[in-house]
mmCIF file of C-alpha atoms and ligand atoms in Angstrom:
data_model
loop_
_atom_site.group_PDB
_atom_site.id
_atom_site.type_symbol
_atom_site.label_atom_id
_atom_site.label_comp_id
_atom_site.label_asym_id
_atom_site.label_seq_id
_atom_site.Cartn_x
_atom_site.Cartn_y
_atom_site.Cartn_z
ATOM 1 C CA UNK B 1 0.000 0.000 0.000
ATOM 2 C CA UNK B 2 2.877 2.371 0.691
ATOM 3 C CA UNK B 3 2.618 5.613 2.585
ATOM 4 C CA UNK B 4 1.565 9.196 2.090
ATOM 5 C CA UNK B 5 2.654 12.050 4.290
ATOM 6 C CA UNK B 6 1.504 15.641 4.133
ATOM 7 C CA UNK B 7 3.293 18.361 6.099
ATOM 8 C CA UNK B 8 1.820 21.784 6.651
ATOM 9 C CA UNK B 9 5.077 23.666 7.066
ATOM 10 C CA UNK B 10 4.893 26.401 9.677
ATOM 11 C CA UNK B 11 5.892 29.349 7.533
ATOM 12 C CA UNK B 12 4.833 31.901 10.153
ATOM 13 C CA UNK B 13 1.740 32.747 8.143
ATOM 14 C CA UNK B 14 0.324 31.540 4.843
ATOM 15 C CA UNK B 15 0.658 28.171 3.137
ATOM 16 C CA UNK B 16 3.341 25.716 2.153
ATOM 17 C CA UNK B 17 2.489 22.009 2.088
ATOM 18 C CA UNK B 18 5.025 19.257 1.351
ATOM 19 C CA UNK B 19 3.712 15.912 0.127
ATOM 20 C CA UNK B 20 5.788 12.732 0.210
ATOM 21 C CA UNK B 21 4.425 9.506 -1.233
ATOM 22 C CA UNK B 22 5.954 6.080 -1.726
ATOM 23 C CA UNK B 23 4.676 2.662 -2.668
ATOM 24 C CA UNK B 24 5.653 -0.903 -1.808
ATOM 25 C CA UNK B 25 8.258 -1.047 -4.543
ATOM 26 C CA UNK B 26 10.083 1.901 -2.966
ATOM 27 C CA UNK B 27 9.011 4.365 -5.669
ATOM 28 C CA UNK B 28 9.097 7.739 -3.912
ATOM 29 C CA UNK B 29 7.641 10.958 -5.339
ATOM 30 C CA UNK B 30 7.228 14.462 -3.933
ATOM 31 C CA UNK B 31 4.633 17.182 -4.398
ATOM 32 C CA UNK B 32 4.354 20.722 -3.099
ATOM 33 C CA UNK B 33 1.436 23.090 -2.670
ATOM 34 C CA UNK B 34 2.094 26.856 -2.439
ATOM 35 C CA UNK B 35 4.974 28.701 -0.786
ATOM 36 C CA UNK B 36 4.990 32.110 0.870
ATOM 37 C CA UNK B 37 8.746 32.439 1.480
ATOM 38 C CA UNK B 38 10.298 35.790 0.718
ATOM 39 C CA UNK B 39 13.903 36.712 -0.008
ATOM 40 C CA UNK B 40 15.048 37.292 3.544
ATOM 41 C CA UNK B 41 13.161 34.430 5.154
ATOM 42 C CA UNK B 42 13.169 31.172 3.252
ATOM 43 C CA UNK B 43 11.578 29.006 5.943
ATOM 44 C CA UNK B 44 9.939 26.516 3.601
ATOM 45 C CA UNK B 45 12.940 26.255 1.286
ATOM 46 C CA UNK B 46 15.187 25.382 4.245
ATOM 47 C CA UNK B 47 12.620 22.852 5.491
ATOM 48 C CA UNK B 48 12.433 21.069 2.123
ATOM 49 C CA UNK B 49 16.216 21.112 1.654
ATOM 50 C CA UNK B 50 16.728 19.493 5.043
ATOM 51 C CA UNK B 51 13.903 17.023 4.411
ATOM 52 C CA UNK B 52 15.570 15.796 1.214
ATOM 53 C CA UNK B 53 18.993 15.670 2.832
ATOM 54 C CA UNK B 54 17.729 13.607 5.769
ATOM 55 C CA UNK B 55 16.347 11.096 3.265
ATOM 56 C CA UNK B 56 19.780 10.930 1.633
ATOM 57 C CA UNK B 57 18.523 12.457 -1.610
ATOM 58 C CA UNK B 58 21.200 14.132 -3.715
ATOM 59 C CA UNK B 59 18.773 16.865 -4.784
ATOM 60 C CA UNK B 60 21.424 18.998 -6.452
ATOM 61 C CA UNK B 61 22.056 16.194 -8.925
ATOM 62 C CA UNK B 62 18.373 16.030 -9.927
ATOM 63 C CA UNK B 63 16.799 18.381 -12.436
ATOM 64 C CA UNK B 64 13.224 17.735 -11.243
ATOM 65 C CA UNK B 65 12.993 16.766 -7.565
ATOM 66 C CA UNK B 66 9.240 17.362 -7.390
ATOM 67 C CA UNK B 67 6.836 15.294 -9.455
ATOM 68 C CA UNK B 68 4.359 18.152 -9.159
ATOM 69 C CA UNK B 69 3.999 21.626 -7.714
ATOM 70 C CA UNK B 70 0.584 23.256 -7.314
ATOM 71 C CA UNK B 71 -0.195 26.943 -6.890
ATOM 72 C CA UNK B 72 -3.693 27.122 -5.374
ATOM 73 C CA UNK B 73 -4.232 30.782 -6.375
ATOM 74 C CA UNK B 74 -2.319 33.960 -7.109
ATOM 75 C CA UNK B 75 -2.170 35.652 -3.698
ATOM 76 C CA UNK B 76 1.272 36.447 -2.284
ATOM 77 C CA UNK B 77 0.899 34.355 0.896
ATOM 78 C CA UNK B 78 0.654 31.273 -1.377
ATOM 79 C CA UNK B 79 2.709 32.287 -4.382
ATOM 80 C CA UNK B 80 5.631 34.526 -3.735
ATOM 81 C CA UNK B 81 8.127 31.822 -2.666
ATOM 82 C CA UNK B 82 7.208 29.327 -5.358
ATOM 83 C CA UNK B 83 9.560 30.595 -8.062
ATOM 84 C CA UNK B 84 12.630 30.159 -5.854
ATOM 85 C CA UNK B 85 11.354 26.778 -4.677
ATOM 86 C CA UNK B 86 11.001 25.559 -8.275
ATOM 87 C CA UNK B 87 14.267 27.177 -9.369
ATOM 88 C CA UNK B 88 16.073 25.332 -6.562
ATOM 89 C CA UNK B 89 14.454 21.896 -6.729
ATOM 90 C CA UNK B 90 12.716 21.688 -10.129
ATOM 91 C CA UNK B 91 9.413 19.989 -10.947
ATOM 92 C CA UNK B 92 8.088 17.752 -13.705
ATOM 93 C CA UNK B 93 4.594 19.290 -13.500
ATOM 94 C CA UNK B 94 3.491 22.761 -12.451
ATOM 95 C CA UNK B 95 -0.267 23.303 -11.986
ATOM 96 C CA UNK B 96 -2.340 26.388 -11.230
ATOM 97 C CA UNK B 97 -5.948 27.591 -11.682
ATOM 98 C CA UNK B 98 -7.060 29.904 -14.439
ATOM 99 C CA UNK B 99 -6.829 33.337 -12.939
ATOM 100 C CA UNK B 100 -6.747 37.019 -13.717
ATOM 101 C CA UNK B 101 -3.111 37.993 -14.090
ATOM 102 C CA UNK B 102 -1.684 39.363 -10.860
ATOM 103 C CA UNK B 103 1.985 40.291 -10.710
ATOM 104 C CA UNK B 104 2.977 37.200 -8.718
ATOM 105 C CA UNK B 105 0.931 34.874 -10.934
ATOM 106 C CA UNK B 106 2.333 36.441 -14.110
ATOM 107 C CA UNK B 107 5.932 36.173 -12.884
ATOM 108 C CA UNK B 108 5.446 32.479 -12.092
ATOM 109 C CA UNK B 109 3.910 31.637 -15.467
ATOM 110 C CA UNK B 110 6.621 33.543 -17.275
ATOM 111 C CA UNK B 111 9.248 31.636 -15.290
ATOM 112 C CA UNK B 112 7.532 28.289 -16.021
ATOM 113 C CA UNK B 113 7.548 29.096 -19.752
ATOM 114 C CA UNK B 114 11.260 29.664 -20.031
ATOM 115 C CA UNK B 115 12.850 27.587 -17.222
ATOM 116 C CA UNK B 116 14.210 24.091 -17.783
ATOM 117 C CA UNK B 117 13.372 23.355 -14.127
ATOM 118 C CA UNK B 118 9.707 22.979 -15.201
ATOM 119 C CA UNK B 119 9.044 20.134 -17.617
ATOM 120 C CA UNK B 120 5.435 21.059 -18.350
ATOM 121 C CA UNK B 121 2.783 23.313 -16.875
ATOM 122 C CA UNK B 122 -0.957 23.758 -17.227
ATOM 123 C CA UNK B 123 -4.046 25.336 -15.705
ATOM 124 C CA UNK B 124 -6.189 22.742 -13.945
ATOM 125 C CA UNK B 125 -9.860 22.411 -12.958
ATOM 126 C CA UNK B 126 -12.197 19.663 -11.758
ATOM 127 C CA UNK B 127 -12.300 18.044 -15.226
ATOM 128 C CA UNK B 128 -8.550 17.377 -15.406
ATOM 129 C CA UNK B 129 -7.114 13.983 -14.519
ATOM 130 C CA UNK B 130 -3.850 14.195 -12.582
ATOM 131 C CA UNK B 131 -2.629 10.648 -12.907
ATOM 132 C CA UNK B 132 -0.833 8.017 -14.932
ATOM 133 C CA UNK B 133 0.629 7.906 -17.473
ATOM 134 C CA UNK B 134 1.546 11.610 -17.430
ATOM 135 C CA UNK B 135 1.771 12.030 -13.666
ATOM 136 C CA UNK B 136 3.732 9.515 -11.612
ATOM 137 C CA UNK B 137 2.484 9.659 -8.033
ATOM 138 C CA UNK B 138 1.643 6.795 -5.646
ATOM 139 C CA UNK B 139 -1.670 8.254 -4.401
ATOM 140 C CA UNK B 140 -4.800 9.444 -6.191
ATOM 141 C CA UNK B 141 -4.990 13.197 -6.823
ATOM 142 C CA UNK B 142 -8.404 14.657 -7.583
ATOM 143 C CA UNK B 143 -9.240 18.288 -8.296
ATOM 144 C CA UNK B 144 -12.532 19.309 -6.637
ATOM 145 C CA UNK B 145 -12.445 23.004 -7.560
ATOM 146 C CA UNK B 146 -12.463 25.263 -9.620
ATOM 147 C CA UNK B 147 -15.128 24.467 -12.208
ATOM 148 C CA UNK B 148 -14.126 24.130 -15.860
ATOM 149 C CA UNK B 149 -13.620 27.488 -17.601
ATOM 150 C CA UNK B 150 -14.874 29.600 -14.688
ATOM 151 C CA UNK B 151 -12.803 32.464 -13.325
ATOM 152 C CA UNK B 152 -13.835 34.780 -10.502
ATOM 153 C CA UNK B 153 -12.382 38.094 -11.607
ATOM 154 C CA UNK B 154 -13.287 39.961 -8.411
ATOM 155 C CA UNK B 155 -12.160 37.522 -5.699
ATOM 156 C CA UNK B 156 -9.022 35.480 -6.358
ATOM 157 C CA UNK B 157 -9.733 33.256 -3.318
ATOM 158 C CA UNK B 158 -12.627 31.740 -5.249
ATOM 159 C CA UNK B 159 -10.240 30.484 -7.936
ATOM 160 C CA UNK B 160 -8.375 28.393 -5.332
ATOM 161 C CA UNK B 161 -7.696 24.810 -6.320
ATOM 162 C CA UNK B 162 -9.140 22.285 -3.843
ATOM 163 C CA UNK B 163 -7.320 18.945 -4.038
ATOM 164 C CA UNK B 164 -8.198 15.547 -2.537
ATOM 165 C CA UNK B 165 -5.363 13.044 -1.977
ATOM 166 C CA UNK B 166 -6.515 9.477 -1.451
ATOM 167 C CA UNK B 167 -4.487 6.462 -0.319
ATOM 168 C CA UNK B 168 -6.438 3.266 0.329
ATOM 169 C CA UNK B 169 -9.349 4.118 2.614
ATOM 170 C CA UNK B 170 -7.910 7.459 3.757
ATOM 171 C CA UNK B 171 -8.240 10.879 2.192
ATOM 172 C CA UNK B 172 -6.781 14.303 2.881
ATOM 173 C CA UNK B 173 -8.362 17.428 1.401
ATOM 174 C CA UNK B 174 -6.310 20.595 0.868
ATOM 175 C CA UNK B 175 -8.370 23.690 0.320
ATOM 176 C CA UNK B 176 -6.303 26.837 -0.331
ATOM 177 C CA UNK B 177 -8.441 29.914 0.308
ATOM 178 C CA UNK B 178 -11.683 28.625 -1.307
ATOM 179 C CA UNK B 179 -14.454 30.598 0.398
ATOM 180 C CA UNK B 180 -17.681 29.201 1.890
ATOM 181 C CA UNK B 181 -19.955 30.521 -0.879
ATOM 182 C CA UNK B 182 -18.550 27.834 -3.232
ATOM 183 C CA UNK B 183 -18.566 24.958 -0.772
ATOM 184 C CA UNK B 184 -22.169 23.831 -1.531
ATOM 185 C CA UNK B 185 -20.755 22.686 -4.904
ATOM 186 C CA UNK B 186 -17.397 21.433 -3.596
ATOM 187 C CA UNK B 187 -18.939 19.236 -0.870
ATOM 188 C CA UNK B 188 -20.711 17.195 -3.560
ATOM 189 C CA UNK B 189 -17.269 16.160 -4.811
ATOM 190 C CA UNK B 190 -15.682 15.390 -1.427
ATOM 191 C CA UNK B 191 -14.683 11.814 -0.575
ATOM 192 C CA UNK B 192 -17.531 10.266 1.521
ATOM 193 C CA UNK B 193 -15.773 10.699 4.891
ATOM 194 C CA UNK B 194 -12.501 12.542 4.428
ATOM 195 C CA UNK B 195 -9.962 11.675 7.113
ATOM 196 C CA UNK B 196 -8.526 15.185 7.306
ATOM 197 C CA UNK B 197 -9.663 18.488 5.795
ATOM 198 C CA UNK B 198 -7.648 21.687 5.784
ATOM 199 C CA UNK B 199 -9.848 24.516 7.101
ATOM 200 C CA UNK B 200 -10.242 26.853 4.087
ATOM 201 C CA UNK B 201 -8.664 30.311 4.047
ATOM 202 C CA UNK B 202 -6.500 29.750 7.167
ATOM 203 C CA UNK B 203 -9.658 29.665 9.328
ATOM 204 C CA UNK B 204 -10.795 33.070 8.070
ATOM 205 C CA UNK B 205 -14.488 33.723 8.725
ATOM 206 C CA UNK B 206 -15.436 33.644 5.025
ATOM 207 C CA UNK B 207 -13.792 30.220 4.629
ATOM 208 C CA UNK B 208 -16.393 28.642 6.922
ATOM 209 C CA UNK B 209 -19.385 31.028 7.025
ATOM 210 C CA UNK B 210 -21.058 32.023 3.737
ATOM 211 C CA UNK B 211 -22.763 35.440 3.322
ATOM 212 C CA UNK B 212 -25.987 33.980 4.830
ATOM 213 C CA UNK B 213 -23.969 32.619 7.787
ATOM 214 C CA UNK B 214 -24.449 29.030 6.625
ATOM 215 C CA UNK B 215 -21.613 26.531 7.129
ATOM 216 C CA UNK B 216 -21.790 24.129 4.148
ATOM 217 C CA UNK B 217 -18.466 22.359 4.735
ATOM 218 C CA UNK B 218 -18.982 21.743 8.467
ATOM 219 C CA UNK B 219 -22.544 20.521 7.840
ATOM 220 C CA UNK B 220 -21.207 17.929 5.402
ATOM 221 C CA UNK B 221 -18.480 16.354 7.579
ATOM 222 C CA UNK B 222 -18.657 14.686 10.971
ATOM 223 C CA UNK B 223 -16.252 15.342 13.847
ATOM 224 C CA UNK B 224 -16.337 11.585 14.544
ATOM 225 C CA UNK B 225 -14.899 10.738 11.116
ATOM 226 C CA UNK B 226 -12.990 13.844 10.071
ATOM 227 C CA UNK B 227 -10.287 15.919 11.735
ATOM 228 C CA UNK B 228 -9.092 19.342 10.690
ATOM 229 C CA UNK B 229 -5.793 21.097 10.060
ATOM 230 C CA UNK B 230 -5.104 24.775 9.538
ATOM 231 C CA UNK B 231 -2.309 26.833 7.986
ATOM 232 C CA UNK B 232 -2.792 29.877 10.194
ATOM 233 C CA UNK B 233 -2.345 33.466 9.116
ATOM 234 C CA UNK B 234 -2.512 35.285 12.439
ATOM 235 C CA UNK B 235 -0.456 38.308 11.388
ATOM 236 C CA UNK B 236 -1.783 40.505 9.841
ATOM 237 C CA UNK B 237 -5.150 38.875 9.030
ATOM 238 C CA UNK B 238 -6.176 37.393 12.384
ATOM 239 C CA UNK B 239 -6.841 33.929 10.886
ATOM 240 C CA UNK B 240 -8.228 31.740 12.341
ATOM 241 C CA UNK B 241 -11.151 33.999 13.231
ATOM 242 C CA UNK B 242 -12.544 33.594 16.796
ATOM 243 C CA UNK B 243 -15.995 32.720 15.369
ATOM 244 C CA UNK B 244 -14.444 29.848 13.412
ATOM 245 C CA UNK B 245 -12.466 28.597 16.408
ATOM 246 C CA UNK B 246 -15.646 28.699 18.539
ATOM 247 C CA UNK B 247 -17.733 26.949 15.850
ATOM 248 C CA UNK B 248 -15.204 24.120 15.454
ATOM 249 C CA UNK B 249 -14.913 23.639 19.214
ATOM 250 C CA UNK B 250 -18.704 23.787 19.667
ATOM 251 C CA UNK B 251 -19.170 20.984 17.125
ATOM 252 C CA UNK B 252 -16.423 18.906 18.718
ATOM 253 C CA UNK B 253 -13.916 18.981 15.863
ATOM 254 C CA UNK B 254 -10.302 18.152 16.650
ATOM 255 C CA UNK B 255 -8.001 20.543 14.820
ATOM 256 C CA UNK B 256 -4.277 21.198 14.505
ATOM 257 C CA UNK B 257 -2.892 24.587 13.492
ATOM 258 C CA UNK B 258 0.524 25.794 12.453
ATOM 259 C CA UNK B 259 0.509 28.791 14.820
ATOM 260 C CA UNK B 260 0.075 26.462 17.834
ATOM 261 C CA UNK B 261 1.508 23.142 16.662
ATOM 262 C CA UNK B 262 4.162 24.455 14.202
ATOM 263 C CA UNK B 263 4.950 21.927 11.434
ATOM 264 C CA UNK B 264 1.978 19.534 11.309
ATOM 265 C CA UNK B 265 2.495 16.180 9.542
ATOM 266 C CA UNK B 266 -0.270 13.763 8.598
ATOM 267 C CA UNK B 267 0.939 10.282 7.705
ATOM 268 C CA UNK B 268 -1.335 7.720 6.075
ATOM 269 C CA UNK B 269 -0.630 4.011 5.638
ATOM 270 C CA UNK B 270 -3.834 3.602 3.650
ATOM 271 C CA UNK B 271 -5.974 2.518 6.574
ATOM 272 C CA UNK B 272 -5.373 5.211 9.191
ATOM 273 C CA UNK B 273 -3.767 8.627 9.478
ATOM 274 C CA UNK B 274 -1.422 9.577 12.290
ATOM 275 C CA UNK B 275 -0.750 13.196 13.177
ATOM 276 C CA UNK B 276 2.620 14.491 14.322
ATOM 277 C CA UNK B 277 3.646 18.020 15.119
ATOM 278 C CA UNK B 278 6.581 19.912 16.513
ATOM 279 C CA UNK B 279 6.712 19.655 20.289
ATOM 280 C CA UNK B 280 7.965 22.697 22.110
ATOM 281 C CA UNK B 281 8.691 22.590 25.817
ATOM 282 C CA UNK B 282 7.042 25.198 27.979
ATOM 283 C CA UNK B 283 3.882 27.050 27.121
ATOM 284 C CA UNK B 284 2.603 27.313 23.584
ATOM 285 C CA UNK B 285 2.000 30.845 22.351
HETATM 286 ZN ZN1 LIG Z 301 -4.082 32.762 1.961
#
């Protein structure tokens, strides 16, 4: 069955998710979602470099260390470190949603067009198949959002790719900043009982509560079957929002968050998912 591990790297605020999958034959492939590093603080880059080195991978000798890299959407807290990440490690596939051109998004696409560290790149949506023979990855990858040929030109969060990773009977859903108004459609595409779901938009209020104060995602999943993880964005946005924290606690959801638990790693063996996080002695912030 192999193993799948997903690490929400504590980048201070924003998103960077490292995915490590291998199968019984020892075939090991890596994926990455988003990166908010900036020039003077390359937290995620250092994390990935050390991760490869601890596995004994001679990453400098490889042209494409990642099988795939995904940009969920064009906002800086997801995008601005991705160019350096790809320039350093290289990727066979680079995926992103259709989007209105922001500076960061445009720079990344321009880089992908002319760099030999990207083998191929394409915009993805829920109709695209991310699998063999083109994509070599030992877990199923399924795009749940955005819809085919739809672009929200006023709110980039709503273009966020939502991705489900499935290994055996376990599934992990990574959500970018997809806001609650679109979740009535996305929940129809969720695995029946996802094992872990990333709280959308870092726990921002509009990730969970739609404009009518409905909570489509939380109504669809059960705290007995599904646990939650969060890439926090406390400074400057105050995510997670206190209303979200209270709602999750009130419903009995167990959740892990990068501002409290630092690097959070979910490891699946196909039948269950273990959670690990960075232990810090003394009081948590
Ligand atoms: Zn964000």
